[in-house]
mmCIF file of C-alpha atoms in Angstrom:
data_model
loop_
_atom_site.group_PDB
_atom_site.id
_atom_site.type_symbol
_atom_site.label_atom_id
_atom_site.label_comp_id
_atom_site.label_asym_id
_atom_site.label_seq_id
_atom_site.Cartn_x
_atom_site.Cartn_y
_atom_site.Cartn_z
ATOM 1 C CA MET A 1 58.134 -121.638 53.534
ATOM 2 C CA THR A 2 55.123 -122.933 51.589
ATOM 3 C CA PRO A 3 55.185 -126.735 51.222
ATOM 4 C CA PRO A 4 55.118 -128.304 47.752
ATOM 5 C CA PRO A 5 51.747 -129.389 46.297
ATOM 6 C CA ASP A 6 52.060 -133.024 47.361
ATOM 7 C CA PHE A 7 52.234 -132.035 51.045
ATOM 8 C CA SER A 8 49.071 -132.073 53.124
ATOM 9 C CA LEU A 9 50.361 -130.165 56.143
ATOM 10 C CA PRO A 10 48.145 -127.673 57.961
ATOM 11 C CA THR A 11 48.816 -124.002 57.285
ATOM 12 C CA PRO A 12 50.557 -122.238 60.195
ATOM 13 C CA SER A 13 48.893 -119.302 61.895
ATOM 14 C CA PRO A 14 49.896 -115.801 60.718
ATOM 15 C CA SER A 15 52.026 -115.266 63.834
ATOM 16 C CA ASP A 16 53.807 -118.596 63.304
ATOM 17 C CA GLN A 17 54.420 -117.706 59.667
ATOM 18 C CA ASP A 18 55.960 -114.390 60.724
ATOM 19 C CA LYS A 19 58.211 -116.243 63.144
ATOM 20 C CA SER A 20 59.314 -118.695 60.470
ATOM 21 C CA TRP A 21 60.021 -115.895 57.980
ATOM 22 C CA ALA A 22 62.199 -114.163 60.585
ATOM 23 C CA LEU A 23 64.209 -117.359 61.011
ATOM 24 C CA ILE A 24 64.484 -117.749 57.226
ATOM 25 C CA ALA A 25 65.898 -114.214 56.993
ATOM 26 C CA TYR A 26 68.427 -115.089 59.700
ATOM 27 C CA LEU A 27 69.457 -118.269 57.865
ATOM 28 C CA ARG A 28 69.802 -116.340 54.614
ATOM 29 C CA SER A 29 72.183 -113.946 56.329
ATOM 30 C CA LEU A 30 74.298 -116.895 57.459
ATOM 31 C CA SER A 31 74.395 -118.418 53.963
ATOM 32 C CA SER A 32 74.705 -115.181 51.953
ATOM 33 C CA SER A 33 78.295 -115.899 50.918
ATOM 34 C CA ALA A 34 78.496 -119.663 51.411
ATOM 35 C CA THR A 35 76.444 -122.766 52.021
ATOM 36 C CA LEU A 36 75.526 -123.957 55.509
ATOM 37 C CA SER A 37 76.309 -127.360 56.921
ATOM 38 C CA PHE A 38 73.101 -129.214 57.667
ATOM 39 C CA ALA A 39 74.211 -129.425 61.313
ATOM 40 C CA ASP A 40 74.330 -125.609 61.477
ATOM 41 C CA TYR A 41 70.932 -125.385 59.768
ATOM 42 C CA MET A 42 69.437 -127.929 62.179
ATOM 43 C CA GLN A 43 70.980 -126.158 65.176
ATOM 44 C CA ALA A 44 69.355 -122.884 64.129
ATOM 45 C CA VAL A 45 65.884 -124.172 63.241
ATOM 46 C CA LEU A 46 65.646 -126.229 66.430
ATOM 47 C CA TYR A 47 67.555 -124.247 69.036
ATOM 48 C CA HIS A 48 67.711 -120.560 68.078
ATOM 49 C CA PRO A 49 66.497 -118.870 71.308
ATOM 50 C CA GLN A 50 64.094 -116.521 69.508
ATOM 51 C CA TRP A 51 62.833 -118.491 66.509
ATOM 52 C CA GLY A 52 63.953 -122.124 66.942
ATOM 53 C CA TYR A 53 61.458 -124.948 67.410
ATOM 54 C CA TYR A 54 62.754 -125.915 70.873
ATOM 55 C CA GLY A 55 64.708 -122.774 71.701
ATOM 56 C CA SER A 56 61.705 -120.447 71.440
ATOM 57 C CA GLY A 57 59.238 -122.903 72.973
ATOM 58 C CA GLN A 58 57.384 -123.424 69.685
ATOM 59 C CA VAL A 59 57.247 -127.157 70.392
ATOM 60 C CA GLN A 60 53.997 -128.526 71.805
ATOM 61 C CA PHE A 61 54.081 -131.922 73.511
ATOM 62 C CA GLY A 62 51.321 -134.476 73.917
ATOM 63 C CA ALA A 63 48.178 -135.362 72.011
ATOM 64 C CA GLY A 64 47.503 -131.763 71.017
ATOM 65 C CA GLY A 65 51.052 -131.067 69.834
ATOM 66 C CA ASP A 66 53.467 -132.425 67.244
ATOM 67 C CA PHE A 67 54.380 -135.747 68.898
ATOM 68 C CA VAL A 68 53.877 -137.773 72.086
ATOM 69 C CA THR A 69 56.826 -139.043 74.131
ATOM 70 C CA ALA A 70 56.832 -142.094 76.405
ATOM 71 C CA PRO A 71 56.238 -140.193 79.694
ATOM 72 C CA GLU A 72 53.108 -138.632 78.174
ATOM 73 C CA ARG A 73 51.809 -142.006 77.010
ATOM 74 C CA SER A 74 51.844 -143.598 80.453
ATOM 75 C CA PRO A 75 53.247 -142.943 83.954
ATOM 76 C CA LEU A 76 54.458 -146.552 83.842
ATOM 77 C CA PHE A 77 57.450 -145.405 81.782
ATOM 78 C CA THR A 78 58.658 -143.215 84.633
ATOM 79 C CA ALA A 79 57.742 -145.959 87.095
ATOM 80 C CA GLY A 80 60.404 -148.101 85.434
ATOM 81 C CA LEU A 81 62.950 -145.355 86.014
ATOM 82 C CA VAL A 82 61.964 -145.012 89.661
ATOM 83 C CA PHE A 83 62.551 -148.770 89.995
ATOM 84 C CA GLU A 84 66.047 -148.273 88.534
ATOM 85 C CA TRP A 85 66.551 -145.379 90.938
ATOM 86 C CA GLN A 86 65.730 -147.648 93.871
ATOM 87 C CA GLN A 87 68.254 -150.195 92.579
ATOM 88 C CA ALA A 88 70.839 -147.436 92.242
ATOM 89 C CA GLN A 89 70.276 -146.321 95.820
ATOM 90 C CA ALA A 90 70.570 -149.890 97.063
ATOM 91 C CA ALA A 91 73.897 -150.117 95.203
ATOM 92 C CA GLY A 92 75.174 -146.989 96.956
ATOM 93 C CA LEU A 93 75.215 -144.614 93.988
ATOM 94 C CA GLY A 94 75.004 -140.834 94.265
ATOM 95 C CA GLY A 95 71.784 -139.309 95.588
ATOM 96 C CA ASP A 96 70.791 -137.037 92.691
ATOM 97 C CA VAL A 97 68.823 -137.376 89.451
ATOM 98 C CA LEU A 98 69.770 -135.505 86.273
ATOM 99 C CA GLU A 99 67.383 -135.241 83.317
ATOM 100 C CA LEU A 100 68.660 -133.984 79.971
ATOM 101 C CA GLY A 101 66.007 -132.014 78.090
ATOM 102 C CA ALA A 102 62.890 -132.277 80.253
ATOM 103 C CA GLY A 103 60.401 -131.360 77.517
ATOM 104 C CA SER A 104 56.953 -130.794 79.002
ATOM 105 C CA GLY A 105 58.177 -131.655 82.512
ATOM 106 C CA GLN A 106 55.956 -134.740 82.653
ATOM 107 C CA LEU A 107 58.776 -137.159 83.461
ATOM 108 C CA ALA A 108 60.123 -134.949 86.252
ATOM 109 C CA LEU A 109 56.628 -134.547 87.707
ATOM 110 C CA ASP A 110 55.911 -138.288 87.644
ATOM 111 C CA PHE A 111 59.355 -139.153 89.013
ATOM 112 C CA LEU A 112 59.177 -136.827 92.007
ATOM 113 C CA GLN A 113 55.631 -137.895 92.856
ATOM 114 C CA ALA A 114 56.383 -141.619 92.505
ATOM 115 C CA SER A 115 59.679 -141.439 94.411
ATOM 116 C CA HIS A 116 57.864 -139.569 97.191
ATOM 117 C CA GLN A 117 55.247 -142.335 97.362
ATOM 118 C CA ARG A 118 57.976 -145.000 97.486
ATOM 119 C CA GLY A 119 60.078 -143.153 100.052
ATOM 120 C CA CYS A 120 63.108 -142.649 97.820
ATOM 121 C CA ILE A 121 63.065 -138.958 96.895
ATOM 122 C CA PRO A 122 66.348 -137.798 95.317
ATOM 123 C CA ASN A 123 68.344 -135.149 97.151
ATOM 124 C CA ARG A 124 68.188 -133.030 94.005
ATOM 125 C CA TYR A 125 66.437 -133.386 90.675
ATOM 126 C CA CYS A 126 68.535 -131.436 88.186
ATOM 127 C CA ILE A 127 67.189 -130.543 84.734
ATOM 128 C CA LEU A 128 69.623 -129.580 81.983
ATOM 129 C CA GLU A 129 67.494 -127.530 79.601
ATOM 130 C CA ILE A 130 69.120 -125.317 76.963
ATOM 131 C CA SER A 131 65.852 -123.654 75.907
ATOM 132 C CA PRO A 132 64.967 -120.605 78.048
ATOM 133 C CA ALA A 133 61.326 -120.847 76.951
ATOM 134 C CA LEU A 134 61.040 -124.519 77.915
ATOM 135 C CA ARG A 135 62.750 -123.849 81.246
ATOM 136 C CA ARG A 136 60.069 -121.281 82.060
ATOM 137 C CA ARG A 137 57.273 -123.657 81.030
ATOM 138 C CA GLN A 138 58.730 -126.490 83.092
ATOM 139 C CA GLN A 139 59.167 -124.269 86.140
ATOM 140 C CA GLU A 140 55.620 -122.938 85.929
ATOM 141 C CA ARG A 141 54.108 -126.386 85.520
ATOM 142 C CA LEU A 142 56.133 -128.082 88.248
ATOM 143 C CA ARG A 143 55.704 -125.223 90.713
ATOM 144 C CA ALA A 144 51.928 -125.461 90.287
ATOM 145 C CA ALA A 145 51.789 -129.271 90.471
ATOM 146 C CA LEU A 146 54.247 -130.119 93.257
ATOM 147 C CA PRO A 147 54.272 -129.398 96.994
ATOM 148 C CA ASP A 148 56.855 -126.778 97.940
ATOM 149 C CA ALA A 149 59.081 -129.389 99.586
ATOM 150 C CA LEU A 150 59.354 -131.393 96.350
ATOM 151 C CA PHE A 151 59.687 -128.370 94.078
ATOM 152 C CA ALA A 152 62.582 -127.165 96.252
ATOM 153 C CA ARG A 153 64.590 -130.206 95.157
ATOM 154 C CA LEU A 154 64.566 -129.067 91.522
ATOM 155 C CA ILE A 155 67.537 -127.288 89.960
ATOM 156 C CA TRP A 156 67.812 -126.056 86.356
ATOM 157 C CA VAL A 157 71.060 -125.609 84.407
ATOM 158 C CA ASP A 158 71.608 -124.687 80.757
ATOM 159 C CA SER A 159 74.804 -126.583 79.900
ATOM 160 C CA ILE A 160 76.931 -129.575 80.851
ATOM 161 C CA GLU A 161 79.598 -127.207 82.156
ATOM 162 C CA ALA A 162 77.064 -125.627 84.527
ATOM 163 C CA LEU A 163 76.679 -128.979 86.300
ATOM 164 C CA ARG A 164 80.052 -128.461 87.943
ATOM 165 C CA LEU A 165 78.898 -125.801 90.387
ATOM 166 C CA ASN A 166 75.640 -124.355 91.704
ATOM 167 C CA ALA A 167 76.175 -120.589 91.811
ATOM 168 C CA GLN A 168 73.749 -120.249 94.739
ATOM 169 C CA THR A 169 75.329 -122.877 96.996
ATOM 170 C CA ASP A 170 78.923 -123.165 95.700
ATOM 171 C CA GLN A 171 78.306 -126.920 95.577
ATOM 172 C CA PRO A 172 78.186 -129.216 92.522
ATOM 173 C CA CYS A 173 74.692 -129.363 90.999
ATOM 174 C CA PHE A 174 74.960 -133.120 90.531
ATOM 175 C CA SER A 175 76.739 -135.477 92.917
ATOM 176 C CA GLY A 176 76.053 -138.670 90.963
ATOM 177 C CA GLY A 177 73.101 -141.041 90.844
ATOM 178 C CA LEU A 178 70.822 -141.406 87.822
ATOM 179 C CA LEU A 179 70.963 -139.618 84.460
ATOM 180 C CA ILE A 180 67.909 -139.812 82.176
ATOM 181 C CA ALA A 181 68.012 -138.808 78.502
ATOM 182 C CA ASN A 182 64.702 -139.536 76.777
ATOM 183 C CA GLU A 183 64.697 -138.684 73.065
ATOM 184 C CA VAL A 184 67.728 -136.420 73.357
ATOM 185 C CA LEU A 185 70.188 -138.015 70.928
ATOM 186 C CA ASP A 186 67.730 -138.032 68.002
ATOM 187 C CA ALA A 187 67.333 -134.239 68.232
ATOM 188 C CA MET A 188 71.044 -133.418 68.170
ATOM 189 C CA PRO A 189 72.233 -131.705 64.949
ATOM 190 C CA VAL A 190 73.657 -134.082 62.354
ATOM 191 C CA THR A 191 75.731 -133.919 59.192
ATOM 192 C CA ARG A 192 73.911 -135.034 56.045
ATOM 193 C CA PHE A 193 75.874 -136.894 53.362
ATOM 194 C CA ARG A 194 75.674 -139.293 50.441
ATOM 195 C CA TRP A 195 77.867 -142.384 50.105
ATOM 196 C CA ARG A 196 78.099 -146.021 49.181
ATOM 197 C CA PRO A 197 77.630 -147.548 52.654
ATOM 198 C CA GLY A 198 80.962 -148.569 54.114
ATOM 199 C CA GLN A 199 83.041 -146.724 51.494
ATOM 200 C CA VAL A 200 84.427 -143.511 52.982
ATOM 201 C CA SER A 201 86.054 -142.422 49.717
ATOM 202 C CA SER A 202 82.616 -142.214 48.077
ATOM 203 C CA ALA A 203 81.194 -139.729 50.618
ATOM 204 C CA GLU A 204 79.898 -136.299 49.628
ATOM 205 C CA GLU A 205 78.549 -133.850 52.182
ATOM 206 C CA GLN A 206 75.051 -132.486 51.613
ATOM 207 C CA ARG A 207 75.025 -128.818 52.580
ATOM 208 C CA VAL A 208 72.232 -126.236 52.571
ATOM 209 C CA SER A 209 71.857 -123.379 50.099
ATOM 210 C CA CYS A 210 69.160 -120.713 49.869
ATOM 211 C CA ASP A 211 67.730 -120.680 46.346
ATOM 212 C CA GLY A 212 65.381 -117.698 46.290
ATOM 213 C CA ALA A 213 62.623 -118.352 48.823
ATOM 214 C CA ARG A 214 63.523 -122.000 49.419
ATOM 215 C CA PHE A 215 66.421 -123.981 50.837
ATOM 216 C CA THR A 216 67.971 -126.767 48.755
ATOM 217 C CA TRP A 217 70.606 -129.483 49.095
ATOM 218 C CA VAL A 218 74.042 -128.838 47.576
ATOM 219 C CA SER A 219 76.795 -131.462 47.263
ATOM 220 C CA ALA A 220 80.267 -130.589 48.556
ATOM 221 C CA PRO A 221 83.511 -132.387 49.456
ATOM 222 C CA PRO A 222 83.259 -134.021 52.891
ATOM 223 C CA SER A 223 84.556 -132.123 55.904
ATOM 224 C CA VAL A 224 87.433 -133.498 57.938
ATOM 225 C CA GLU A 225 84.981 -134.238 60.766
ATOM 226 C CA LEU A 226 82.724 -136.239 58.442
ATOM 227 C CA VAL A 227 85.610 -138.285 57.032
ATOM 228 C CA GLN A 228 86.839 -139.054 60.543
ATOM 229 C CA ALA A 229 83.352 -140.022 61.721
ATOM 230 C CA LEU A 230 82.799 -142.383 58.789
ATOM 231 C CA ALA A 231 86.273 -143.886 59.054
ATOM 232 C CA ASP A 232 85.535 -144.667 62.698
ATOM 233 C CA PHE A 233 83.288 -147.556 61.759
ATOM 234 C CA ALA A 234 83.694 -148.185 58.008
ATOM 235 C CA ASP A 235 86.085 -151.093 58.634
ATOM 236 C CA LYS A 236 83.393 -152.746 60.777
ATOM 237 C CA TRP A 237 80.855 -152.638 57.979
ATOM 238 C CA PRO A 238 79.222 -155.958 56.943
ATOM 239 C CA LYS A 239 80.400 -156.655 53.406
ATOM 240 C CA ASP A 240 76.942 -157.815 52.300
ATOM 241 C CA THR A 241 75.514 -154.349 52.988
ATOM 242 C CA LEU A 242 77.685 -152.535 50.432
ATOM 243 C CA ALA A 243 75.630 -150.710 47.806
ATOM 244 C CA GLU A 244 76.521 -149.863 44.217
ATOM 245 C CA ALA A 245 74.575 -146.593 44.113
ATOM 246 C CA PRO A 246 75.102 -143.782 46.658
ATOM 247 C CA VAL A 247 72.433 -143.294 49.311
ATOM 248 C CA ALA A 248 71.709 -140.394 51.671
ATOM 249 C CA ALA A 249 72.421 -140.715 55.392
ATOM 250 C CA GLU A 250 73.124 -138.685 58.519
ATOM 251 C CA ILE A 251 75.721 -138.824 61.279
ATOM 252 C CA ASN A 252 76.346 -136.842 64.459
ATOM 253 C CA THR A 253 79.956 -135.717 64.066
ATOM 254 C CA ALA A 254 79.821 -133.758 67.351
ATOM 255 C CA LEU A 255 78.866 -136.804 69.432
ATOM 256 C CA PRO A 256 82.433 -137.821 70.472
ATOM 257 C CA ALA A 257 83.171 -134.377 71.941
ATOM 258 C CA TRP A 258 79.745 -134.202 73.623
ATOM 259 C CA LEU A 259 80.195 -137.606 75.264
ATOM 260 C CA ALA A 260 83.731 -136.744 76.344
ATOM 261 C CA GLU A 261 82.556 -133.532 78.038
ATOM 262 C CA LEU A 262 79.671 -135.332 79.756
ATOM 263 C CA GLN A 263 81.944 -138.105 81.032
ATOM 264 C CA GLN A 264 84.531 -135.636 82.274
ATOM 265 C CA VAL A 265 81.944 -133.715 84.315
ATOM 266 C CA LEU A 266 80.168 -136.810 85.671
ATOM 267 C CA SER A 267 83.450 -138.438 86.708
ATOM 268 C CA GLN A 268 84.050 -135.475 89.041
ATOM 269 C CA ALA A 269 80.866 -136.264 90.985
ATOM 270 C CA THR A 270 81.269 -137.849 94.392
ATOM 271 C CA GLY A 271 79.138 -140.878 93.510
ATOM 272 C CA THR A 272 78.656 -143.356 90.674
ATOM 273 C CA THR A 273 76.134 -142.473 87.955
ATOM 274 C CA TRP A 274 73.977 -144.785 85.861
ATOM 275 C CA LEU A 275 72.907 -143.255 82.553
ATOM 276 C CA TYR A 276 69.830 -144.278 80.537
ATOM 277 C CA PHE A 277 69.474 -143.136 76.926
ATOM 278 C CA PHE A 278 66.078 -143.847 75.315
ATOM 279 C CA ASP A 279 65.518 -143.321 71.600
ATOM 280 C CA TYR A 280 64.545 -144.893 68.321
ATOM 281 C CA GLY A 281 67.380 -146.428 66.339
ATOM 282 C CA GLY A 282 69.454 -149.580 66.056
ATOM 283 C CA ALA A 283 72.854 -150.993 65.140
ATOM 284 C CA SER A 284 74.983 -149.324 62.456
ATOM 285 C CA ALA A 285 74.026 -151.773 59.710
ATOM 286 C CA GLU A 286 70.329 -151.195 60.462
ATOM 287 C CA VAL A 287 70.532 -147.392 60.549
ATOM 288 C CA TYR A 288 72.612 -147.269 57.346
ATOM 289 C CA ARG A 289 70.870 -150.030 55.408
ATOM 290 C CA PRO A 290 71.388 -149.552 51.628
ATOM 291 C CA ASP A 291 67.634 -149.648 51.037
ATOM 292 C CA ARG A 292 67.296 -146.524 53.198
ATOM 293 C CA THR A 293 68.074 -144.455 50.138
ATOM 294 C CA ASP A 294 67.061 -141.176 51.787
ATOM 295 C CA GLY A 295 68.438 -141.766 55.271
ATOM 296 C CA THR A 296 66.396 -141.732 58.482
ATOM 297 C CA LEU A 297 65.683 -137.994 58.728
ATOM 298 C CA ARG A 298 62.063 -137.313 59.697
ATOM 299 C CA CYS A 299 60.111 -134.142 60.420
ATOM 300 C CA HIS A 300 57.000 -133.801 62.582
ATOM 301 C CA TYR A 301 54.372 -131.089 62.398
ATOM 302 C CA ARG A 302 51.099 -131.467 64.308
ATOM 303 C CA HIS A 303 51.386 -135.262 64.401
ATOM 304 C CA LEU A 304 52.079 -135.459 60.650
ATOM 305 C CA ALA A 305 55.427 -136.948 59.594
ATOM 306 C CA HIS A 306 57.359 -136.198 56.414
ATOM 307 C CA ASP A 307 60.984 -135.955 55.263
ATOM 308 C CA ASP A 308 61.489 -132.338 54.120
ATOM 309 C CA PRO A 309 63.514 -130.365 56.705
ATOM 310 C CA PHE A 310 63.100 -127.142 54.711
ATOM 311 C CA VAL A 311 59.334 -126.871 55.251
ATOM 312 C CA TYR A 312 58.208 -124.393 57.936
ATOM 313 C CA PRO A 313 61.674 -123.667 59.447
ATOM 314 C CA GLY A 314 61.380 -123.287 63.202
ATOM 315 C CA LEU A 315 57.835 -124.669 63.322
ATOM 316 C CA GLN A 316 58.516 -128.400 62.981
ATOM 317 C CA ASP A 317 60.635 -131.022 64.705
ATOM 318 C CA ILE A 318 63.565 -132.646 62.880
ATOM 319 C CA THR A 319 64.942 -135.990 64.041
ATOM 320 C CA THR A 320 67.147 -138.859 62.887
ATOM 321 C CA TRP A 321 67.591 -142.427 64.040
ATOM 322 C CA VAL A 322 70.249 -143.080 66.673
ATOM 323 C CA ASP A 323 73.107 -145.437 65.822
ATOM 324 C CA PHE A 324 73.315 -147.166 69.198
ATOM 325 C CA GLU A 325 76.254 -149.354 68.172
ATOM 326 C CA ARG A 326 78.375 -146.310 67.319
ATOM 327 C CA THR A 327 77.127 -144.424 70.384
ATOM 328 C CA ALA A 328 78.173 -147.268 72.692
ATOM 329 C CA ARG A 329 81.583 -147.509 71.031
ATOM 330 C CA LEU A 330 82.176 -143.756 71.325
ATOM 331 C CA ALA A 331 80.970 -143.802 74.930
ATOM 332 C CA ALA A 332 83.497 -146.504 75.791
ATOM 333 C CA ALA A 333 86.242 -144.483 74.094
ATOM 334 C CA ALA A 334 85.209 -141.456 76.181
ATOM 335 C CA GLY A 335 85.621 -143.413 79.420
ATOM 336 C CA PHE A 336 82.091 -144.650 80.101
ATOM 337 C CA PHE A 337 81.423 -148.226 81.131
ATOM 338 C CA VAL A 338 78.869 -149.689 78.695
ATOM 339 C CA ASP A 339 76.393 -151.873 80.588
ATOM 340 C CA GLY A 340 74.341 -152.865 77.538
ATOM 341 C CA GLU A 341 71.568 -151.949 75.126
ATOM 342 C CA ARG A 342 68.151 -153.516 74.592
ATOM 343 C CA SER A 343 64.619 -152.756 73.502
ATOM 344 C CA GLN A 344 62.380 -150.519 75.581
ATOM 345 C CA ALA A 345 59.980 -153.443 76.042
ATOM 346 C CA ALA A 346 62.711 -155.738 77.375
ATOM 347 C CA TRP A 347 63.875 -153.026 79.746
ATOM 348 C CA LEU A 348 60.392 -152.201 81.105
ATOM 349 C CA LEU A 349 59.431 -155.849 81.522
ATOM 350 C CA GLY A 350 62.636 -156.366 83.509
ATOM 351 C CA THR A 351 61.561 -153.815 86.126
ATOM 352 C CA ASP A 352 58.593 -153.981 88.496
ATOM 353 C CA VAL A 353 56.362 -152.249 85.927
ATOM 354 C CA PRO A 354 54.340 -155.431 85.138
ATOM 355 C CA GLU A 355 53.409 -155.704 88.827
ATOM 356 C CA GLN A 356 52.552 -152.012 88.979
ATOM 357 C CA PHE A 357 50.434 -152.351 85.847
ATOM 358 C CA THR A 358 48.473 -155.164 87.507
ATOM 359 C CA ARG A 359 47.899 -153.061 90.632
ATOM 360 C CA LEU A 360 46.750 -150.078 88.578
ATOM 361 C CA MET A 361 44.286 -152.245 86.649
ATOM 362 C CA GLN A 362 42.893 -153.710 89.855
ATOM 363 C CA ALA A 363 42.465 -150.239 91.368
ATOM 364 C CA ALA A 364 40.910 -148.664 88.261
ATOM 365 C CA PRO A 365 37.551 -147.100 89.192
ATOM 366 C CA ASP A 366 35.803 -147.977 85.932
ATOM 367 C CA ARG A 367 36.209 -149.599 82.515
ATOM 368 C CA ALA A 368 37.234 -146.341 80.875
ATOM 369 C CA ALA A 369 40.119 -145.941 83.315
ATOM 370 C CA SER A 370 41.132 -149.577 82.792
ATOM 371 C CA ALA A 371 41.163 -149.044 79.036
ATOM 372 C CA ARG A 372 43.408 -145.966 79.358
ATOM 373 C CA ILE A 373 45.870 -147.796 81.600
ATOM 374 C CA ALA A 374 45.974 -150.821 79.287
ATOM 375 C CA GLN A 375 46.397 -148.675 76.183
ATOM 376 C CA GLY A 376 49.282 -146.727 77.702
ATOM 377 C CA PHE A 377 51.078 -149.905 78.763
ATOM 378 C CA LYS A 378 50.536 -151.457 75.333
ATOM 379 C CA GLU A 379 52.011 -148.420 73.582
ATOM 380 C CA LEU A 380 55.142 -148.671 75.720
ATOM 381 C CA VAL A 381 55.850 -152.387 75.185
ATOM 382 C CA MET A 382 54.167 -153.659 72.010
ATOM 383 C CA PRO A 383 56.549 -154.314 69.069
ATOM 384 C CA THR A 384 54.280 -152.388 66.707
ATOM 385 C CA GLU A 385 54.333 -149.373 69.042
ATOM 386 C CA MET A 386 57.373 -148.188 71.047
ATOM 387 C CA GLY A 387 58.405 -151.562 72.461
ATOM 388 C CA GLU A 388 60.905 -152.593 69.783
ATOM 389 C CA ARG A 389 61.386 -149.353 67.837
ATOM 390 C CA PHE A 390 62.799 -147.658 70.927
ATOM 391 C CA ARG A 391 66.065 -148.823 72.431
ATOM 392 C CA VAL A 392 67.680 -148.250 75.834
ATOM 393 C CA LEU A 393 71.432 -147.787 76.232
ATOM 394 C CA ARG A 394 72.791 -147.947 79.771
ATOM 395 C CA LEU A 395 76.159 -146.423 80.593
ATOM 396 C CA ARG A 396 77.996 -146.002 83.869
ATOM 397 C CA VAL A 397 80.482 -143.463 85.236
ATOM 398 C CA GLU A 398 82.595 -144.029 88.326
ATOM 399 C CA PRO A 399 84.062 -141.127 90.322
ATOM 400 C CA ALA A 400 87.569 -140.178 89.198
#
């Protein structure tokens, strides 16, 4: 668990170290007779309910945690979503909101408060949260921050399948409307591999082995799922991006099945649903550029970023860039209508957020408040901040 000498990461507390060692022992038991796929390793270190980074609630959001998401940077991010919600209601969509992975609960809090102020409160605000610990944190925070009438509109589920029926009411949990997925795709487990970009026959899977007290990469023949995933877009590869030497990369081989399940459930809703996926990433040729010799995998621990997923298992975040081109293609194959993809800045500036920003600045009580509002807006839209690095993919599902 100890990082190599060139790392400058803070030392975890004794209790956190104990937790990480328990997870390491669990992973060793899984790999005692064979190697682990990196997707299985990532699933365990992020989502194990007792020791995983998200599953156990180890993650800390905001300035004092490991990273800051858009809703924590400025309420103007959620204001853009409330604008989209108003457009959805005007278009006659379903009356519910569904958030995948609500994190700290900040987005849900801002959305319910802002929609209340604008007179467009959703019938239900459903949160799909697979982490029991995060569900408890979200419930405690939102119960304390919201009036009873608004809190009563919240529903929590732990799986896509659970959206079909609310056990308490015998009614579907989600009847259509707006689905929000902020930084969800980047945290889904991925398969790690090496290849010459665009050449499926050159691919080798990178699996995980436990070498004494440390995990290491081990090369293996590619799985059937990996070959199929790479073949899905290899023929679309720009010829000028082919590389002579193999490079490391990552791909979500489970994404087609996940999208298919989501579409199947949403299509059974009584109303149309607009889906918004926010994340960092780009087109296939950008994500798999040959000069990205070590892929896009990044780890975050107390606001420090590095690229070793085997440091502090269960105590750090692990993410990869999202291939939005592939995601849109797979979504279309699963039955979604693809309405387009653009930068976060272009999306926000196309809503009423600029007008709301102006009103907030005019109403700011002092220069310090004005500076905070301006800084938050800048972080959301500036190219050097989140404006261009983050993309927005909009999908649509019509009732079956």
